[in-house]
mmCIF file of N, CA and C in Angstrom:
data_model
loop_
_atom_site.group_PDB
_atom_site.id
_atom_site.type_symbol
_atom_site.label_atom_id
_atom_site.label_comp_id
_atom_site.label_asym_id
_atom_site.label_seq_id
_atom_site.Cartn_x
_atom_site.Cartn_y
_atom_site.Cartn_z
ATOM 1 N N MET A 1 -14.536 17.716 -7.496
ATOM 2 C CA MET A 1 -15.011 17.161 -6.241
ATOM 3 C C MET A 1 -15.453 15.710 -6.428
ATOM 4 N N ILE A 2 -16.118 15.431 -7.548
ATOM 5 C CA ILE A 2 -16.595 14.075 -7.806
ATOM 6 C C ILE A 2 -15.407 13.123 -7.933
ATOM 7 N N ALA A 3 -14.338 13.585 -8.590
ATOM 8 C CA ALA A 3 -13.140 12.745 -8.757
ATOM 9 C C ALA A 3 -12.537 12.399 -7.398
ATOM 10 N N ALA A 4 -12.536 13.348 -6.480
ATOM 11 C CA ALA A 4 -11.984 13.103 -5.148
ATOM 12 C C ALA A 4 -12.831 12.077 -4.392
ATOM 13 N N VAL A 5 -14.140 12.222 -4.470
ATOM 14 C CA VAL A 5 -15.048 11.294 -3.783
ATOM 15 C C VAL A 5 -14.904 9.885 -4.360
ATOM 16 N N LEU A 6 -14.896 9.784 -5.690
ATOM 17 C CA LEU A 6 -14.752 8.477 -6.327
ATOM 18 C C LEU A 6 -13.393 7.843 -6.029
ATOM 19 N N SER A 7 -12.341 8.667 -5.981
ATOM 20 C CA SER A 7 -11.015 8.156 -5.632
ATOM 21 C C SER A 7 -11.007 7.578 -4.226
ATOM 22 N N GLY A 8 -11.591 8.308 -3.295
ATOM 23 C CA GLY A 8 -11.663 7.834 -1.917
ATOM 24 C C GLY A 8 -12.505 6.577 -1.783
ATOM 25 N N LEU A 9 -13.623 6.530 -2.488
ATOM 26 C CA LEU A 9 -14.506 5.363 -2.442
ATOM 27 C C LEU A 9 -13.807 4.125 -3.004
ATOM 28 N N CYS A 10 -13.214 4.262 -4.181
ATOM 29 C CA CYS A 10 -12.503 3.124 -4.795
ATOM 30 C C CYS A 10 -11.339 2.673 -3.926
ATOM 31 N N SER A 11 -10.619 3.624 -3.399
ATOM 32 C CA SER A 11 -9.487 3.307 -2.539
ATOM 33 C C SER A 11 -9.946 2.582 -1.274
ATOM 34 N N GLY A 12 -11.073 3.004 -0.715
ATOM 35 C CA GLY A 12 -11.613 2.353 0.482
ATOM 36 C C GLY A 12 -12.028 0.926 0.209
ATOM 37 N N VAL A 13 -12.680 0.705 -0.924
ATOM 38 C CA VAL A 13 -13.097 -0.652 -1.284
ATOM 39 C C VAL A 13 -11.870 -1.542 -1.460
ATOM 40 N N ILE A 14 -10.873 -1.043 -2.173
ATOM 41 C CA ILE A 14 -9.640 -1.809 -2.403
ATOM 42 C C ILE A 14 -8.936 -2.088 -1.070
ATOM 43 N N SER A 15 -8.901 -1.104 -0.187
ATOM 44 C CA SER A 15 -8.280 -1.302 1.134
ATOM 45 C C SER A 15 -9.005 -2.379 1.924
ATOM 46 N N GLY A 16 -10.326 -2.353 1.860
ATOM 47 C CA GLY A 16 -11.120 -3.348 2.575
ATOM 48 C C GLY A 16 -10.865 -4.760 2.075
ATOM 49 N N MET A 17 -10.455 -4.872 0.831
ATOM 50 C CA MET A 17 -10.145 -6.177 0.258
ATOM 51 C C MET A 17 -8.722 -6.617 0.617
ATOM 52 N N GLY A 18 -7.963 -5.726 1.252
ATOM 53 C CA GLY A 18 -6.613 -6.065 1.685
ATOM 54 C C GLY A 18 -5.547 -5.837 0.641
ATOM 55 N N ILE A 19 -5.863 -5.134 -0.417
ATOM 56 C CA ILE A 19 -4.906 -4.936 -1.501
ATOM 57 C C ILE A 19 -4.019 -3.728 -1.236
ATOM 58 N N GLY A 20 -4.554 -2.699 -0.673
ATOM 59 C CA GLY A 20 -3.795 -1.481 -0.415
ATOM 60 C C GLY A 20 -4.380 -0.337 -1.208
ATOM 61 N N GLY A 21 -5.052 0.555 -0.540
ATOM 62 C CA GLY A 21 -5.730 1.660 -1.201
ATOM 63 C C GLY A 21 -4.808 2.651 -1.876
ATOM 64 N N GLY A 22 -3.552 2.707 -1.429
ATOM 65 C CA GLY A 22 -2.591 3.632 -2.024
ATOM 66 C C GLY A 22 -2.334 3.361 -3.493
ATOM 67 N N THR A 23 -2.525 2.107 -3.905
ATOM 68 C CA THR A 23 -2.320 1.770 -5.311
ATOM 69 C C THR A 23 -3.356 2.454 -6.198
ATOM 70 N N ILE A 24 -4.486 2.818 -5.634
ATOM 71 C CA ILE A 24 -5.521 3.554 -6.356
ATOM 72 C C ILE A 24 -5.465 5.037 -6.011
ATOM 73 N N LEU A 25 -5.352 5.344 -4.722
ATOM 74 C CA LEU A 25 -5.471 6.720 -4.263
ATOM 75 C C LEU A 25 -4.346 7.615 -4.772
ATOM 76 N N ILE A 26 -3.104 7.185 -4.678
ATOM 77 C CA ILE A 26 -1.979 8.037 -5.075
ATOM 78 C C ILE A 26 -2.027 8.371 -6.569
ATOM 79 N N PRO A 27 -2.159 7.373 -7.455
ATOM 80 C CA PRO A 27 -2.260 7.743 -8.873
ATOM 81 C C PRO A 27 -3.497 8.595 -9.185
ATOM 82 N N ALA A 28 -4.621 8.299 -8.530
ATOM 83 C CA ALA A 28 -5.832 9.082 -8.781
ATOM 84 C C ALA A 28 -5.643 10.544 -8.375
ATOM 85 N N LEU A 29 -5.038 10.765 -7.226
ATOM 86 C CA LEU A 29 -4.792 12.138 -6.785
ATOM 87 C C LEU A 29 -3.828 12.846 -7.716
ATOM 88 N N SER A 30 -2.808 12.140 -8.171
ATOM 89 C CA SER A 30 -1.808 12.741 -9.060
ATOM 90 C C SER A 30 -2.363 13.013 -10.456
ATOM 91 N N ILE A 31 -3.053 12.039 -11.014
ATOM 92 C CA ILE A 31 -3.501 12.139 -12.407
ATOM 93 C C ILE A 31 -4.760 12.983 -12.551
ATOM 94 N N PHE A 32 -5.792 12.668 -11.780
ATOM 95 C CA PHE A 32 -7.084 13.315 -11.970
ATOM 96 C C PHE A 32 -7.229 14.637 -11.225
ATOM 97 N N LEU A 33 -6.583 14.749 -10.074
ATOM 98 C CA LEU A 33 -6.716 15.981 -9.285
ATOM 99 C C LEU A 33 -5.467 16.855 -9.360
ATOM 100 N N HIS A 34 -4.464 16.395 -10.092
ATOM 101 C CA HIS A 34 -3.225 17.157 -10.336
ATOM 102 C C HIS A 34 -2.539 17.594 -9.038
ATOM 103 N N ILE A 35 -2.526 16.690 -8.069
ATOM 104 C CA ILE A 35 -1.857 16.945 -6.797
ATOM 105 C C ILE A 35 -0.419 16.454 -6.907
ATOM 106 N N GLU A 36 0.519 17.230 -6.388
ATOM 107 C CA GLU A 36 1.936 16.875 -6.424
ATOM 108 C C GLU A 36 2.148 15.525 -5.729
ATOM 109 N N GLN A 37 3.115 14.761 -6.214
ATOM 110 C CA GLN A 37 3.372 13.406 -5.718
ATOM 111 C C GLN A 37 3.603 13.374 -4.211
ATOM 112 N N HIS A 38 4.390 14.303 -3.690
ATOM 113 C CA HIS A 38 4.648 14.332 -2.244
ATOM 114 C C HIS A 38 3.340 14.503 -1.463
ATOM 115 N N SER A 39 2.492 15.405 -1.917
ATOM 116 C CA SER A 39 1.222 15.647 -1.235
ATOM 117 C C SER A 39 0.290 14.448 -1.364
ATOM 118 N N ALA A 40 0.269 13.822 -2.542
ATOM 119 C CA ALA A 40 -0.584 12.647 -2.740
ATOM 120 C C ALA A 40 -0.174 11.523 -1.793
ATOM 121 N N GLN A 41 1.118 11.312 -1.646
ATOM 122 C CA GLN A 41 1.591 10.277 -0.732
ATOM 123 C C GLN A 41 1.306 10.655 0.717
ATOM 124 N N GLY A 42 1.376 11.933 1.048
ATOM 125 C CA GLY A 42 1.033 12.382 2.396
ATOM 126 C C GLY A 42 -0.441 12.172 2.702
ATOM 127 N N VAL A 43 -1.303 12.502 1.739
ATOM 128 C CA VAL A 43 -2.747 12.272 1.906
ATOM 129 C C VAL A 43 -2.993 10.782 2.112
ATOM 130 N N ASN A 44 -2.309 9.949 1.330
ATOM 131 C CA ASN A 44 -2.472 8.502 1.464
ATOM 132 C C ASN A 44 -2.076 8.022 2.861
ATOM 133 N N LEU A 45 -1.009 8.585 3.399
ATOM 134 C CA LEU A 45 -0.583 8.183 4.745
ATOM 135 C C LEU A 45 -1.620 8.592 5.788
ATOM 136 N N LEU A 46 -2.197 9.777 5.656
ATOM 137 C CA LEU A 46 -3.246 10.205 6.593
ATOM 138 C C LEU A 46 -4.493 9.336 6.450
ATOM 139 N N TYR A 47 -4.806 8.979 5.226
ATOM 140 C CA TYR A 47 -5.948 8.098 4.940
ATOM 141 C C TYR A 47 -5.715 6.711 5.541
ATOM 142 N N PHE A 48 -4.462 6.279 5.527
ATOM 143 C CA PHE A 48 -4.107 4.937 5.969
ATOM 144 C C PHE A 48 -4.299 4.739 7.478
ATOM 145 N N ILE A 49 -4.104 5.771 8.267
ATOM 146 C CA ILE A 49 -4.146 5.634 9.735
ATOM 147 C C ILE A 49 -5.484 5.071 10.230
ATOM 148 N N PRO A 50 -6.639 5.684 9.920
ATOM 149 C CA PRO A 50 -7.890 5.095 10.418
ATOM 150 C C PRO A 50 -8.200 3.744 9.779
ATOM 151 N N THR A 51 -7.832 3.584 8.504
ATOM 152 C CA THR A 51 -8.069 2.308 7.834
ATOM 153 C C THR A 51 -7.287 1.197 8.513
ATOM 154 N N ALA A 52 -6.021 1.468 8.803
ATOM 155 C CA ALA A 52 -5.169 0.471 9.465
ATOM 156 C C ALA A 52 -5.653 0.193 10.880
ATOM 157 N N ALA A 53 -6.105 1.220 11.577
ATOM 158 C CA ALA A 53 -6.583 1.031 12.949
ATOM 159 C C ALA A 53 -7.803 0.114 12.982
ATOM 160 N N VAL A 54 -8.740 0.319 12.077
ATOM 161 C CA VAL A 54 -9.933 -0.533 12.021
ATOM 162 C C VAL A 54 -9.540 -1.962 11.640
ATOM 163 N N SER A 55 -8.672 -2.095 10.632
ATOM 164 C CA SER A 55 -8.223 -3.430 10.210
ATOM 165 C C SER A 55 -7.513 -4.157 11.342
ATOM 166 N N LEU A 56 -6.648 -3.452 12.049
ATOM 167 C CA LEU A 56 -5.928 -4.060 13.165
ATOM 168 C C LEU A 56 -6.897 -4.529 14.242
ATOM 169 N N TRP A 57 -7.865 -3.703 14.576
ATOM 170 C CA TRP A 57 -8.856 -4.068 15.590
ATOM 171 C C TRP A 57 -9.613 -5.335 15.176
ATOM 172 N N VAL A 58 -10.047 -5.398 13.925
ATOM 173 C CA VAL A 58 -10.788 -6.571 13.436
ATOM 174 C C VAL A 58 -9.908 -7.822 13.486
ATOM 175 N N HIS A 59 -8.663 -7.693 13.045
ATOM 176 C CA HIS A 59 -7.775 -8.859 13.037
ATOM 177 C C HIS A 59 -7.412 -9.319 14.451
ATOM 178 N N ILE A 60 -7.235 -8.396 15.379
ATOM 179 C CA ILE A 60 -6.972 -8.777 16.777
ATOM 180 C C ILE A 60 -8.210 -9.452 17.358
ATOM 181 N N LYS A 61 -9.371 -8.902 17.083
ATOM 182 C CA LYS A 61 -10.630 -9.470 17.565
ATOM 183 C C LYS A 61 -10.816 -10.904 17.050
ATOM 184 N N ASN A 62 -10.426 -11.143 15.805
ATOM 185 C CA ASN A 62 -10.554 -12.475 15.205
ATOM 186 C C ASN A 62 -9.354 -13.380 15.494
ATOM 187 N N LYS A 63 -8.482 -12.926 16.377
ATOM 188 C CA LYS A 63 -7.288 -13.684 16.790
ATOM 189 C C LYS A 63 -6.402 -14.070 15.598
ATOM 190 N N ASN A 64 -6.226 -13.116 14.677
ATOM 191 C CA ASN A 64 -5.376 -13.325 13.519
ATOM 192 C C ASN A 64 -4.022 -12.636 13.646
ATOM 193 N N VAL A 65 -3.730 -12.099 14.820
ATOM 194 C CA VAL A 65 -2.486 -11.360 15.019
ATOM 195 C C VAL A 65 -1.633 -12.069 16.066
ATOM 196 N N ASN A 66 -0.410 -12.354 15.712
ATOM 197 C CA ASN A 66 0.565 -12.901 16.645
ATOM 198 C C ASN A 66 1.220 -11.699 17.332
ATOM 199 N N ILE A 67 0.720 -11.344 18.499
ATOM 200 C CA ILE A 67 1.160 -10.135 19.212
ATOM 201 C C ILE A 67 2.659 -10.174 19.489
ATOM 202 N N LYS A 68 3.173 -11.318 19.909
ATOM 203 C CA LYS A 68 4.597 -11.423 20.233
ATOM 204 C C LYS A 68 5.454 -11.132 18.993
ATOM 205 N N LEU A 69 5.082 -11.696 17.866
ATOM 206 C CA LEU A 69 5.805 -11.453 16.624
ATOM 207 C C LEU A 69 5.679 -9.990 16.201
ATOM 208 N N ALA A 70 4.465 -9.450 16.309
ATOM 209 C CA ALA A 70 4.232 -8.060 15.912
ATOM 210 C C ALA A 70 5.091 -7.099 16.726
ATOM 211 N N LEU A 71 5.168 -7.327 18.041
ATOM 212 C CA LEU A 71 5.977 -6.443 18.892
ATOM 213 C C LEU A 71 7.460 -6.503 18.511
ATOM 214 N N GLY A 72 7.895 -7.645 17.989
ATOM 215 C CA GLY A 72 9.289 -7.774 17.576
ATOM 216 C C GLY A 72 9.623 -7.045 16.289
ATOM 217 N N ILE A 73 8.635 -6.893 15.401
ATOM 218 C CA ILE A 73 8.925 -6.250 14.112
ATOM 219 C C ILE A 73 8.484 -4.785 14.035
ATOM 220 N N ILE A 74 7.702 -4.332 14.996
ATOM 221 C CA ILE A 74 7.238 -2.934 14.991
ATOM 222 C C ILE A 74 8.400 -1.938 14.948
ATOM 223 N N PRO A 75 9.454 -2.114 15.758
ATOM 224 C CA PRO A 75 10.555 -1.133 15.685
ATOM 225 C C PRO A 75 11.170 -1.026 14.286
ATOM 226 N N PHE A 76 11.265 -2.140 13.571
ATOM 227 C CA PHE A 76 11.828 -2.113 12.227
ATOM 228 C C PHE A 76 10.897 -1.393 11.256
ATOM 229 N N GLY A 77 9.590 -1.560 11.448
ATOM 230 C CA GLY A 77 8.617 -0.833 10.630
ATOM 231 C C GLY A 77 8.711 0.668 10.866
ATOM 232 N N ILE A 78 8.872 1.062 12.115
ATOM 233 C CA ILE A 78 9.012 2.488 12.443
ATOM 234 C C ILE A 78 10.290 3.037 11.825
ATOM 235 N N PHE A 79 11.382 2.301 11.944
ATOM 236 C CA PHE A 79 12.659 2.719 11.365
ATOM 237 C C PHE A 79 12.532 2.857 9.844
ATOM 238 N N GLY A 80 11.881 1.883 9.202
ATOM 239 C CA GLY A 80 11.684 1.928 7.754
ATOM 240 C C GLY A 80 10.810 3.093 7.329
ATOM 241 N N ALA A 81 9.767 3.384 8.107
ATOM 242 C CA ALA A 81 8.868 4.499 7.788
ATOM 243 C C ALA A 81 9.603 5.830 7.888
ATOM 244 N N ILE A 82 10.414 5.982 8.915
ATOM 245 C CA ILE A 82 11.183 7.219 9.073
ATOM 246 C C ILE A 82 12.189 7.352 7.930
ATOM 247 N N GLY A 83 12.898 6.266 7.635
ATOM 248 C CA GLY A 83 13.875 6.292 6.544
ATOM 249 C C GLY A 83 13.223 6.583 5.202
ATOM 250 N N GLY A 84 12.082 5.953 4.944
ATOM 251 C CA GLY A 84 11.377 6.186 3.687
ATOM 252 C C GLY A 84 10.867 7.607 3.559
ATOM 253 N N SER A 85 10.366 8.171 4.651
ATOM 254 C CA SER A 85 9.860 9.544 4.587
ATOM 255 C C SER A 85 10.997 10.541 4.388
ATOM 256 N N LEU A 86 12.134 10.272 5.007
ATOM 257 C CA LEU A 86 13.294 11.155 4.791
ATOM 258 C C LEU A 86 13.781 11.057 3.347
ATOM 259 N N LEU A 87 13.825 9.862 2.818
ATOM 260 C CA LEU A 87 14.237 9.675 1.427
ATOM 261 C C LEU A 87 13.273 10.405 0.492
ATOM 262 N N ALA A 88 11.975 10.243 0.712
ATOM 263 C CA ALA A 88 10.979 10.902 -0.130
ATOM 264 C C ALA A 88 11.076 12.421 -0.030
ATOM 265 N N PHE A 89 11.402 12.913 1.140
ATOM 266 C CA PHE A 89 11.527 14.357 1.348
ATOM 267 C C PHE A 89 12.617 14.953 0.463
ATOM 268 N N PHE A 90 13.707 14.225 0.308
ATOM 269 C CA PHE A 90 14.840 14.749 -0.444
ATOM 270 C C PHE A 90 14.776 14.454 -1.951
ATOM 271 N N LEU A 91 13.839 13.631 -2.388
ATOM 272 C CA LEU A 91 13.705 13.327 -3.818
ATOM 273 C C LEU A 91 12.792 14.342 -4.492
ATOM 274 N N LYS A 92 13.073 14.627 -5.755
ATOM 275 C CA LYS A 92 12.190 15.501 -6.535
ATOM 276 C C LYS A 92 10.891 14.753 -6.806
ATOM 277 N N GLY A 93 9.803 15.501 -6.923
ATOM 278 C CA GLY A 93 8.490 14.913 -7.145
ATOM 279 C C GLY A 93 8.426 14.050 -8.395
ATOM 280 N N THR A 94 9.076 14.477 -9.463
ATOM 281 C CA THR A 94 9.041 13.696 -10.704
ATOM 282 C C THR A 94 9.746 12.357 -10.525
ATOM 283 N N LEU A 95 10.877 12.352 -9.830
ATOM 284 C CA LEU A 95 11.591 11.105 -9.580
ATOM 285 C C LEU A 95 10.777 10.200 -8.650
ATOM 286 N N LEU A 96 10.178 10.798 -7.641
ATOM 287 C CA LEU A 96 9.349 10.038 -6.709
ATOM 288 C C LEU A 96 8.175 9.383 -7.433
ATOM 289 N N LYS A 97 7.571 10.119 -8.362
ATOM 290 C CA LYS A 97 6.457 9.578 -9.146
ATOM 291 C C LYS A 97 6.919 8.400 -9.997
ATOM 292 N N LYS A 98 8.080 8.526 -10.623
ATOM 293 C CA LYS A 98 8.619 7.431 -11.442
ATOM 294 C C LYS A 98 8.942 6.211 -10.584
ATOM 295 N N LEU A 99 9.556 6.431 -9.437
ATOM 296 C CA LEU A 99 9.885 5.320 -8.538
ATOM 297 C C LEU A 99 8.629 4.620 -8.041
ATOM 298 N N PHE A 100 7.593 5.394 -7.751
ATOM 299 C CA PHE A 100 6.329 4.796 -7.308
ATOM 300 C C PHE A 100 5.714 3.973 -8.438
ATOM 301 N N GLY A 101 5.780 4.477 -9.658
ATOM 302 C CA GLY A 101 5.277 3.729 -10.812
ATOM 303 C C GLY A 101 6.032 2.421 -11.009
ATOM 304 N N ILE A 102 7.348 2.467 -10.865
ATOM 305 C CA ILE A 102 8.167 1.249 -10.979
ATOM 306 C C ILE A 102 7.795 0.270 -9.879
ATOM 307 N N PHE A 103 7.620 0.784 -8.670
ATOM 308 C CA PHE A 103 7.221 -0.061 -7.544
ATOM 309 C C PHE A 103 5.896 -0.763 -7.827
ATOM 310 N N LEU A 104 4.909 -0.012 -8.323
ATOM 311 C CA LEU A 104 3.607 -0.612 -8.633
ATOM 312 C C LEU A 104 3.734 -1.674 -9.723
ATOM 313 N N PHE A 105 4.548 -1.395 -10.737
ATOM 314 C CA PHE A 105 4.748 -2.353 -11.824
ATOM 315 C C PHE A 105 5.389 -3.636 -11.300
ATOM 316 N N VAL A 106 6.446 -3.496 -10.497
ATOM 317 C CA VAL A 106 7.147 -4.669 -9.958
ATOM 318 C C VAL A 106 6.224 -5.474 -9.050
ATOM 319 N N MET A 107 5.453 -4.809 -8.203
ATOM 320 C CA MET A 107 4.541 -5.520 -7.312
ATOM 321 C C MET A 107 3.434 -6.221 -8.102
ATOM 322 N N GLY A 108 2.934 -5.577 -9.155
ATOM 323 C CA GLY A 108 1.931 -6.216 -10.002
ATOM 324 C C GLY A 108 2.487 -7.447 -10.686
ATOM 325 N N LEU A 109 3.701 -7.340 -11.200
ATOM 326 C CA LEU A 109 4.358 -8.476 -11.844
ATOM 327 C C LEU A 109 4.586 -9.608 -10.842
ATOM 328 N N TYR A 110 5.016 -9.245 -9.648
ATOM 329 C CA TYR A 110 5.224 -10.236 -8.591
ATOM 330 C C TYR A 110 3.929 -10.983 -8.277
ATOM 331 N N GLU A 111 2.834 -10.246 -8.148
ATOM 332 C CA GLU A 111 1.540 -10.866 -7.838
ATOM 333 C C GLU A 111 1.092 -11.800 -8.959
ATOM 334 N N ILE A 112 1.307 -11.402 -10.213
ATOM 335 C CA ILE A 112 0.938 -12.255 -11.341
ATOM 336 C C ILE A 112 1.760 -13.538 -11.321
ATOM 337 N N LEU A 113 3.067 -13.408 -11.128
ATOM 338 C CA LEU A 113 3.932 -14.587 -11.113
ATOM 339 C C LEU A 113 3.633 -15.486 -9.915
ATOM 340 N N LYS A 114 3.345 -14.885 -8.781
ATOM 341 C CA LYS A 114 3.010 -15.654 -7.581
ATOM 342 C C LYS A 114 1.722 -16.435 -7.807
ATOM 343 N N LYS A 115 0.760 -15.798 -8.452
ATOM 344 C CA LYS A 115 -0.519 -16.455 -8.724
ATOM 345 C C LYS A 115 -0.317 -17.618 -9.688
ATOM 346 N N ASP A 116 0.515 -17.420 -10.718
ATOM 347 C CA ASP A 116 0.799 -18.493 -11.676
ATOM 348 C C ASP A 116 1.443 -19.692 -10.985
ATOM 349 N N LYS A 117 2.367 -19.440 -10.069
ATOM 350 C CA LYS A 117 3.018 -20.531 -9.336
ATOM 351 C C LYS A 117 2.004 -21.267 -8.470
ATOM 352 N N LYS A 118 1.078 -20.524 -7.847
ATOM 353 C CA LYS A 118 0.067 -21.151 -6.995
ATOM 354 C C LYS A 118 -0.870 -22.012 -7.837
ATOM 355 N N ILE A 119 -1.253 -21.527 -9.006
ATOM 356 C CA ILE A 119 -2.142 -22.293 -9.888
ATOM 357 C C ILE A 119 -1.457 -23.581 -10.326
ATOM 358 N N LYS A 120 -0.188 -23.489 -10.717
ATOM 359 C CA LYS A 120 0.548 -24.686 -11.143
ATOM 360 C C LYS A 120 0.688 -25.676 -9.993
ATOM 361 N N LYS A 121 0.936 -25.168 -8.792
ATOM 362 C CA LYS A 121 1.080 -26.026 -7.620
ATOM 363 C C LYS A 121 -0.239 -26.717 -7.306
ATOM 364 N N ASP A 122 -1.358 -25.981 -7.414
ATOM 365 C CA ASP A 122 -2.672 -26.580 -7.167
ATOM 366 C C ASP A 122 -3.024 -27.623 -8.223
ATOM 367 N N GLU A 123 -2.594 -27.405 -9.461
ATOM 368 C CA GLU A 123 -2.870 -28.357 -10.547
ATOM 369 C C GLU A 123 -2.092 -29.663 -10.349
ATOM 370 N N GLU A 124 -0.914 -29.578 -9.711
ATOM 371 C CA GLU A 124 -0.093 -30.762 -9.488
ATOM 372 C C GLU A 124 -0.680 -31.667 -8.413
ATOM 373 N N LYS A 125 -1.513 -31.142 -7.568
ATOM 374 C CA LYS A 125 -2.080 -31.924 -6.454
ATOM 375 C C LYS A 125 -3.096 -32.908 -6.922
#
């Protein structure tokens, strides 16, 4: 029970920082609570709904959302979500876990390289 509470707390803090709580929640559920990958990702999606709703409300309130642009890309997000969920449904849990690990590694590498480019660009100024 403590592992579940700590996973949720850490994931919430990370989400509030804008990083994405799934990067903490999914591995924590899989590793520490021994939840199957499909279920861990499903829990993350349910967790994401209220978090995203609050974030969206705050960003709209602070006028940080281009509504016209958002309305144009929402259908593609819905299409991608449906396609991704269908793909995940047909993949074995072990393969899904490996693909998620690769995704996290690639995104981490991307963030490191992006940060290095930003630092070099700031140093040139």
